[in-house]
Amino acid sequence: MALIVHKYGGTSVGTVERIGRVADKIVAARENGDEIVVVVSAMSGETDRLTAMASEISDNPPAHDVDVLLSTGEQVTIALLAMALHERGCEARSYTGAQVPIRTDNTYSKARIREIGPERMRADLDAGRVVVVAGFQGVDDDGRITTLGRGGSDTTAVALAAALKADECHIYTDVDGVYTTDPRIEPKAKRLEKITFEEMLEMASLGSKVLQIRAVEFAGKYNVPLRVLSTFEDGPGTLITYEDGDVEEAVISGIALNKDEAQITVAGIPDKPGVAFRVLGPIADANIEVDVIVQNVSRDGSTDLTFTVHHRDYDQALALARKSGEELGAREVAGNTDIVKISIVGVGMHSHAGVASRMFEALSREGINILMISTSEIKVSVVVQARYMELGVRALHEAFGLDTGPVTPDEPESW
Ligand code: ASP
Ligand code: MG
């Protein structure tokens, strides 16, 4: 008998009829002999609806009241799902976060889980009941309701799986797994059987929105095997786990895309110590995160510094760069919002030389000019003009054999 935590997102419980279908799935899993703890989100659109009501009343509502409000979305779903299970002859008990209890700190609207008391859930499971828990919420030391940040039900599910030492945590959603890249951009994208926590974190932070990033971090930290599956069709989904070394590793697991960045260049500043700090220091002080950074020296002893920031910070970062550029006597300070960052991700790359050059060659064959490059252990990113987004992703998808199955390390390199 396996203990599995199931998590159903907002779309999966979006209507009363769909809640019934979720109940059918849980009954089937029970009949299969599994012990089940279910975490549910609010019905789709509900959290947004509640947020909109709050902002009609106040521009700045008290954070703990916002959390009391938002937590009601999930409370509706646990009650309806428990009823649907009861209706099917399946004994179930529903819990809000505070009832479990899921104890958190008191940073309302983005609280962190500190501790989970598994005893009540354990007793229900031992009595043969299904446990239904409201995602996205907890309780602080003062007994006040907290929420975990948008998408937080994923984190609830992983945390419960860790606390109960569950065998797997299943995240049921509207896609049937994690793909090699966005299928809307490359229709040949394939579902991955397996991906490591590290790779999934990179994919998620680079814009692949299947899972909340914090949930993936949590799962990696506590070694909870995660599986992303479709609520609406049967299938094995994608397993997210540790690298086990015995599978035939693909060099690259996926291609991620980030359309949220903009580029700023401070050109013709003196090439001497402290200059990068003079430009980037005020930006960091304004709490603006800088992603890719490139600095190059020209022959006349001056240097150009180029970096990227999130679109939402662009205007402020450009103003700050203009100011420090002026102080440093820069020749020009320019911005470009028309860029995308394309990244290849794979734990397989740290054992294979030439991954970056294979990437650059594939892009050059398509005549795509690379504006910036950055690398890490398991990722190579390039910044290119936005109009090359689709072409670039497709060229890389093919070059790394993701269209047809993995390129094995031994395959003769014909590139
Ligand atoms: N209902 C919350 C949200 O929409 C939490 C979740 O769905 O995971 O962000
Ligand atoms: Mg959600």
XYZ file of N, CA and C in Angstrom, residues 21-210:
570
model
N -15.625 14.553 -10.865
C -14.664 13.706 -11.584
C -13.401 13.471 -10.759
N -12.991 14.494 -10.001
C -11.844 14.327 -9.114
C -12.176 13.263 -8.060
N -13.403 13.331 -7.532
C -13.821 12.330 -6.537
C -13.758 10.923 -7.141
N -14.179 10.787 -8.405
C -14.100 9.471 -9.068
C -12.656 8.976 -9.118
N -11.748 9.885 -9.433
C -10.330 9.488 -9.525
C -9.807 9.023 -8.164
N -10.230 9.729 -7.131
C -9.746 9.379 -5.792
C -10.312 8.018 -5.366
N -11.587 7.801 -5.677
C -12.192 6.507 -5.349
C -11.434 5.391 -6.076
N -11.103 5.630 -7.337
C -10.367 4.616 -8.108
C -9.002 4.342 -7.478
N -8.331 5.399 -7.029
C -7.009 5.221 -6.404
C -7.139 4.449 -5.090
N -8.188 4.711 -4.345
C -8.440 3.977 -3.098
C -8.660 2.502 -3.398
N -9.459 2.249 -4.443
C -9.741 0.845 -4.802
C -8.479 0.118 -5.237
N -7.547 0.900 -5.735
C -6.244 0.383 -6.132
C -5.377 0.043 -4.913
N -5.857 0.438 -3.723
C -5.146 0.103 -2.494
C -4.298 1.216 -1.915
N -4.301 2.397 -2.566
C -3.466 3.479 -2.051
C -4.151 4.248 -0.925
N -3.333 4.763 -0.009
C -3.814 5.742 0.972
C -3.681 7.107 0.326
N -4.722 7.940 0.458
C -4.714 9.204 -0.282
C -4.946 10.408 0.629
N -4.053 11.391 0.483
C -4.284 12.726 1.039
C -4.446 13.650 -0.165
N -5.529 14.423 -0.195
C -5.782 15.295 -1.344
C -5.642 16.756 -0.931
N -4.917 17.510 -1.736
C -4.826 18.956 -1.532
C -5.528 19.620 -2.707
N -6.393 20.582 -2.426
C -7.069 21.261 -3.532
C -6.836 22.766 -3.502
N -6.859 23.338 -4.711
C -6.848 24.792 -4.880
C -8.283 25.294 -4.830
N -8.420 26.608 -4.881
C -9.734 27.218 -5.057
C -10.216 26.947 -6.487
N -11.518 26.967 -6.704
C -12.060 26.805 -8.055
C -11.477 27.906 -8.942
N -11.210 27.567 -10.218
C -10.444 28.504 -11.052
C -11.113 29.877 -11.119
N -10.318 30.911 -11.015
C -10.810 32.281 -11.064
C -11.221 32.824 -9.703
N -11.387 31.936 -8.720
C -11.924 32.366 -7.425
C -10.958 33.289 -6.669
N -9.670 32.920 -6.637
C -8.707 33.754 -5.903
C -8.638 35.148 -6.534
N -8.688 35.203 -7.855
C -8.690 36.506 -8.542
C -9.961 37.300 -8.205
N -11.083 36.595 -8.161
C -12.353 37.270 -7.867
C -12.317 37.884 -6.460
N -11.813 37.123 -5.514
C -11.728 37.615 -4.135
C -10.770 38.801 -4.041
N -9.633 38.684 -4.739
C -8.649 39.775 -4.731
C -9.265 41.060 -5.289
N -10.046 40.911 -6.359
C -10.661 42.081 -6.987
C -11.648 42.748 -6.028
N -12.399 41.936 -5.277
C -13.346 42.524 -4.315
C -12.606 43.331 -3.261
N -11.487 42.759 -2.768
C -10.713 43.476 -1.748
C -10.235 44.812 -2.297
N -9.780 44.818 -3.550
C -9.236 46.091 -4.052
C -10.324 47.095 -4.390
N -11.578 46.623 -4.506
C -12.671 47.597 -4.650
C -12.898 48.347 -3.352
N -12.575 47.689 -2.242
C -12.806 48.322 -0.938
C -11.632 49.186 -0.521
N -10.416 48.698 -0.819
C -9.240 49.435 -0.350
C -8.062 49.222 -1.287
N -7.243 50.288 -1.438
C -6.002 50.147 -2.201
C -4.962 49.401 -1.385
N -5.152 49.415 -0.091
C -4.129 48.861 0.779
C -4.771 48.115 1.959
N -5.502 47.029 1.657
C -6.202 46.343 2.747
C -5.208 45.650 3.684
N -5.540 45.523 4.970
C -4.635 44.844 5.905
C -4.318 43.433 5.413
N -3.021 43.113 5.404
C -2.579 41.861 4.792
C -3.235 40.636 5.437
N -3.407 40.673 6.766
C -3.987 39.468 7.400
C -5.456 39.304 7.043
N -6.143 40.426 6.764
C -7.533 40.306 6.320
C -7.614 39.765 4.892
N -6.659 40.170 4.063
C -6.618 39.623 2.701
C -6.467 38.090 2.795
N -5.620 37.641 3.696
C -5.414 36.197 3.819
C -6.661 35.472 4.315
N -7.393 36.104 5.248
C -8.658 35.503 5.708
C -9.604 35.357 4.523
N -9.637 36.406 3.689
C -10.512 36.398 2.520
C -10.093 35.312 1.523
N -8.813 35.342 1.122
C -8.366 34.429 0.068
C -8.466 32.969 0.495
N -8.282 32.705 1.775
C -8.308 31.306 2.225
C -9.693 30.681 2.078
N -10.731 31.520 1.907
C -12.079 30.948 1.776
C -12.239 30.167 0.471
N -11.486 30.539 -0.558
C -11.611 29.848 -1.848
C -11.348 28.359 -1.695
N -10.272 28.021 -1.026
C -9.893 26.629 -0.836
C -10.837 25.922 0.140
N -11.401 26.692 1.075
C -12.313 26.068 2.051
C -13.582 25.570 1.368
N -14.018 26.317 0.350
C -15.179 25.880 -0.434
C -14.875 24.537 -1.114
N -13.705 24.447 -1.708
C -13.394 23.234 -2.478
C -13.246 21.994 -1.591
N -12.611 22.147 -0.412
C -12.464 20.933 0.429
C -13.827 20.407 0.851
N -14.743 21.331 1.166
C -16.071 20.892 1.602
C -16.794 20.171 0.469
N -16.770 20.773 -0.733
C -17.488 20.155 -1.859
C -16.881 18.799 -2.215
N -15.543 18.713 -2.178
C -14.912 17.444 -2.535
C -15.218 16.369 -1.484
N -15.190 16.754 -0.199
C -15.513 15.769 0.838
C -16.944 15.259 0.666
N -17.860 16.168 0.317
C -19.256 15.753 0.063
C -19.332 14.788 -1.115
N -18.598 15.133 -2.180
C -18.635 14.285 -3.381
C -18.081 12.890 -3.061
N -17.072 12.832 -2.206
C -16.513 11.528 -1.823
C -17.531 10.754 -0.986
N -18.147 11.440 -0.048
C -19.160 10.822 0.805
C -20.288 10.234 -0.046
N -20.694 11.007 -1.041
C -21.754 10.611 -1.971
C -21.398 9.306 -2.693
N -20.095 9.083 -2.868
C -19.619 7.863 -3.543
C -19.272 6.753 -2.559
N -19.707 6.936 -1.331
C -19.465 5.894 -0.337
C -18.030 5.844 0.161
N -17.293 6.932 -0.038
C -15.893 6.951 0.373
C -15.761 7.878 1.581
N -15.314 7.340 2.680
C -15.188 8.162 3.886
C -14.055 9.164 3.763
N -14.346 10.418 4.075
C -13.328 11.458 3.920
C -13.492 12.475 5.026
N -12.405 13.180 5.343
C -12.502 14.277 6.297
C -11.774 15.490 5.720
N -12.417 16.653 5.833
C -11.812 17.858 5.259
C -11.145 18.704 6.342
N -10.044 19.356 5.977
C -9.283 20.186 6.903
C -8.880 21.509 6.259
N -9.083 22.598 6.970
C -8.425 23.849 6.563
C -6.963 23.736 6.999
N -6.136 24.669 6.557
C -4.721 24.640 6.944
C -4.547 24.666 8.462
N -5.326 25.545 9.118
C -5.195 25.693 10.574
C -5.606 24.419 11.302
N -6.579 23.688 10.744
C -7.057 22.477 11.411
C -6.066 21.319 11.330
N -5.190 21.351 10.312
C -4.283 20.186 10.141
C -3.418 19.920 11.381
N -2.641 20.790 11.955
C -2.347 22.164 11.582
C -1.104 22.289 10.708
N -1.156 23.320 9.813
C 0.015 23.707 9.027
C 0.482 25.038 9.614
N 1.552 24.992 10.389
C 2.027 26.209 11.071
C 3.005 26.973 10.182
N 2.804 28.285 10.123
C 3.653 29.120 9.255
C 4.190 30.306 10.058
N 5.083 31.060 9.443
C 5.463 32.351 10.035
C 4.327 33.336 9.750
N 4.516 34.608 10.102
C 3.390 35.543 9.941
C 3.590 36.541 8.805
N 4.367 36.174 7.782
C 4.449 37.038 6.601
C 3.197 36.788 5.755
N 2.143 37.538 6.084
C 0.864 37.367 5.396
C 1.054 37.528 3.896
N 0.306 36.755 3.152
C 0.298 36.707 1.680
C 1.501 35.976 1.084
N 2.553 35.745 1.833
C 3.612 34.854 1.347
C 4.296 34.149 2.512
N 3.478 33.573 3.349
C 3.997 32.912 4.545
C 4.788 31.657 4.178
N 5.718 31.307 5.054
C 6.505 30.079 4.868
C 6.082 29.045 5.900
N 5.998 27.812 5.444
C 5.607 26.733 6.351
C 6.763 26.439 7.301
N 6.422 26.324 8.602
C 7.446 25.993 9.592
C 7.344 24.559 10.047
N 6.107 24.103 10.205
C 5.910 22.809 10.847
C 4.512 22.287 10.510
N 4.427 20.984 10.362
C 3.123 20.373 10.089
C 2.892 19.271 11.104
N 1.723 19.269 11.705
C 1.376 18.193 12.643
C 0.678 17.079 11.881
N 1.318 15.934 11.690
C 0.724 14.884 10.866
C -0.246 13.968 11.622
N -0.400 14.163 12.963
C -1.105 13.142 13.766
C -2.559 12.933 13.347
N -3.303 14.044 13.161
C -4.725 13.876 12.807
C -4.876 13.198 11.450
N -4.051 13.631 10.511
C -4.138 13.036 9.168
C -3.813 11.547 9.246
N -2.765 11.242 10.031
C -2.342 9.835 10.178
C -3.484 8.997 10.760
N -4.162 9.547 11.765
C -5.258 8.803 12.390
C -6.387 8.545 11.386
N -6.691 9.538 10.558
C -7.723 9.345 9.530
C -7.324 8.262 8.545
N -6.085 8.318 8.113
C -5.619 7.330 7.136
C -5.709 5.931 7.741
N -5.292 5.825 9.009
C -5.349 4.518 9.678
C -6.785 4.015 9.781
N -7.731 4.956 9.889
C -9.140 4.571 9.972
C -9.742 4.360 8.576
N -8.917 4.433 7.540
C -9.393 4.158 6.189
C -10.023 5.357 5.494
N -9.835 6.550 6.058
C -10.435 7.728 5.429
C -9.481 8.398 4.447
N -10.096 9.114 3.490
C -9.331 10.009 2.625
C -9.245 11.353 3.349
N -8.070 11.968 3.319
C -7.882 13.264 3.975
C -7.889 14.354 2.902
N -8.745 15.353 3.077
C -8.858 16.432 2.092
C -8.402 17.741 2.751
N -7.345 18.343 2.202
C -6.737 19.514 2.852
C -6.789 20.730 1.920
N -7.124 21.873 2.495
C -7.132 23.133 1.746
C -5.692 23.557 1.459
N -5.376 23.779 0.196
C -4.038 24.223 -0.164
C -3.844 25.699 0.158
N -2.591 26.165 0.084
C -2.326 27.607 0.015
C -2.469 28.339 1.347
N -2.741 27.609 2.447
C -3.007 28.323 3.693
C -2.427 27.637 4.907
N -2.232 28.420 5.959
C -1.750 27.884 7.223
C -2.192 28.790 8.347
N -1.517 28.644 9.491
C -1.884 29.445 10.651
C -0.597 29.882 11.352
N -0.578 31.122 11.849
C 0.641 31.595 12.525
C 0.540 31.368 14.038
N 1.550 31.807 14.787
C 1.588 31.537 16.227
C 0.463 32.230 16.988
N -0.080 33.311 16.397
C -1.208 33.993 17.048
C -2.551 33.385 16.660
N -2.508 32.296 15.903
C -3.756 31.660 15.500
C -4.424 32.342 14.315
N -3.690 33.249 13.642
C -4.287 33.930 12.493
C -4.008 33.153 11.207
N -4.962 33.270 10.286
C -4.838 32.567 9.008
C -3.780 33.246 8.134
N -2.945 32.456 7.488
C -1.940 32.982 6.561
C -2.132 32.305 5.197
N -1.611 32.925 4.128
C -1.570 32.227 2.842
C -0.137 32.219 2.327
N 0.120 31.314 1.372
C 1.503 30.982 1.001
C 1.985 31.621 -0.292
N 1.205 32.523 -0.868
C 1.604 33.117 -2.157
C 0.916 32.391 -3.295
N 0.690 33.121 -4.403
C -0.066 32.562 -5.519
C 0.561 31.249 -5.994
N -0.281 30.300 -6.287
C 0.208 28.989 -6.693
C 0.640 28.131 -5.500
N 0.362 28.605 -4.292
C 0.890 27.975 -3.082
C 0.367 26.587 -2.751
N -0.700 26.161 -3.401
C -1.211 24.813 -3.114
C -0.212 23.732 -3.496
N 0.611 24.002 -4.501
C 1.674 23.045 -4.844
C 2.590 22.837 -3.642
N 2.934 23.947 -2.995
C 3.827 23.857 -1.839
C 3.157 23.111 -0.684
N 1.867 23.374 -0.463
C 1.146 22.624 0.568
C 1.257 21.126 0.310
N 1.025 20.728 -0.937
C 1.030 19.295 -1.265
C 2.399 18.679 -0.995
N 3.446 19.365 -1.421
C 4.793 18.825 -1.226
C 5.130 18.769 0.267
N 4.728 19.807 0.996
C 5.029 19.843 2.426
C 4.300 18.718 3.165
N 3.051 18.460 2.792
C 2.323 17.356 3.433
C 2.976 16.023 3.086
N 3.390 15.888 1.829
C 4.045 14.635 1.419
C 5.317 14.412 2.230
N 6.068 15.514 2.471
C 7.293 15.383 3.259
C 6.955 15.019 4.704
N 5.953 15.701 5.272
C 5.600 15.465 6.676
C 5.077 14.050 6.902
N 4.358 13.516 5.922
C 3.765 12.175 6.069
C 4.672 11.086 5.496
N 5.837 11.502 4.977
C 6.769 10.576 4.317
C 6.038 9.772 3.236
N 5.284 10.488 2.420
C 4.501 9.851 1.352
C 5.434 9.256 0.303
N 4.931 8.300 -0.439
C 5.754 7.668 -1.474
C 5.922 8.570 -2.685
N 4.845 9.303 -3.045
C 4.946 10.245 -4.156
C 3.954 11.367 -3.933
N 4.241 12.497 -4.568
C 3.299 13.613 -4.573
C 2.867 13.835 -6.021
N 1.579 13.665 -6.291
C 1.061 13.809 -7.660
C 0.428 15.182 -7.829
N 0.908 15.940 -8.782
C 0.322 17.248 -9.070
C -0.548 17.085 -10.324
N -1.870 17.050 -10.142
C -2.788 16.907 -11.278
C -3.134 18.279 -11.820
N -2.991 18.421 -13.139
C -3.185 19.744 -13.718
C -3.800 19.619 -15.106
N -3.797 20.702 -15.893
C -4.444 20.633 -17.203
C -3.478 20.271 -18.329
N -2.219 19.999 -18.012
C -1.304 19.458 -19.026
C -0.857 18.072 -18.570
N -0.398 17.245 -19.512
C -0.125 15.852 -19.121
C 1.330 15.617 -18.728
N 2.061 16.692 -18.426
C 3.428 16.514 -17.956
C 4.269 17.735 -18.264
N 5.569 17.560 -18.068
C 6.517 18.629 -18.372
C 7.060 18.349 -19.765
N 7.114 19.371 -20.602
C 7.515 19.192 -21.995
C 8.931 19.682 -22.254
N 9.529 19.174 -23.331
C 10.887 19.593 -23.710
C 10.955 21.097 -23.978
N 9.852 21.659 -24.462
C 9.741 23.116 -24.573
C 8.267 23.452 -24.716
N 7.933 24.720 -24.839
C 6.539 25.131 -24.943
C 5.919 24.624 -26.254
N 4.943 23.707 -26.166
C 4.365 23.129 -27.392
C 3.663 24.157 -28.281
N 3.342 25.311 -27.732
C 2.727 26.347 -28.582
C 3.771 26.972 -29.494
N 5.033 26.854 -29.126
C 6.104 27.403 -29.951
C 6.705 26.318 -30.838
N 6.889 25.142 -30.294
C 7.417 24.025 -31.066
C 6.456 22.840 -30.915
N 5.601 22.640 -31.943
C 4.617 21.561 -31.845
C 5.258 20.177 -31.706
N 6.537 20.062 -32.041
C 7.202 18.761 -31.881
C 7.675 18.520 -30.450
N 7.406 19.445 -29.553
C 7.810 19.279 -28.152
C 7.275 17.948 -27.609
N 8.065 17.295 -26.797
C 7.677 15.980 -26.271
C 7.564 16.011 -24.754
N 6.676 15.179 -24.248
C 6.578 15.019 -22.803
C 7.820 14.306 -22.303
N 8.381 14.784 -21.199
C 9.536 14.121 -20.614
C 9.050 13.041 -19.646
N 9.677 11.868 -19.686
C 9.349 10.815 -18.724
C 9.800 11.225 -17.332
N 10.965 11.906 -17.332
C 11.650 12.153 -16.087
C 12.471 13.421 -16.207
N 12.595 14.164 -15.151
C 13.450 15.346 -15.143
C 13.953 15.502 -13.707
N 15.141 16.062 -13.526
C 15.649 16.187 -12.159
C 15.100 17.466 -11.507
N 15.155 17.510 -10.175
C 14.716 18.711 -9.447
C 15.455 19.945 -9.949
N 16.789 19.795 -10.101
C 17.607 20.923 -10.561
C 17.140 21.453 -11.910
N 16.904 20.510 -12.827
C 16.456 20.922 -14.172
C 15.082 21.579 -14.106
N 14.207 21.002 -13.303
C 12.855 21.539 -13.194
C 12.887 22.955 -12.605
N 13.778 23.167 -11.657
C 13.918 24.510 -11.077
C 14.347 25.512 -12.131
N 15.320 25.116 -12.952
C 15.763 26.013 -14.026
C 14.623 26.272 -14.998
N 13.932 25.201 -15.394
C 12.832 25.364 -16.358
C 11.769 26.295 -15.770
N 11.449 26.095 -14.483
C 10.392 26.894 -13.853
C 10.833 28.348 -13.715
N 12.094 28.569 -13.307
C 12.508 29.958 -13.123
C 12.702 30.653 -14.461
N 12.816 29.868 -15.534
C 12.972 30.457 -16.859
C 11.644 30.603 -17.575
N 10.567 30.356 -16.881
C 9.284 30.675 -17.481
C 8.347 29.506 -17.752
N 8.785 28.273 -17.516
C 7.875 27.148 -17.704
C 6.998 27.039 -16.456
N 5.690 27.338 -16.590
C 4.889 27.604 -15.396
C 4.080 26.417 -14.883
N 4.582 25.212 -15.051
C 3.800 24.054 -14.620
C 3.698 23.958 -13.102
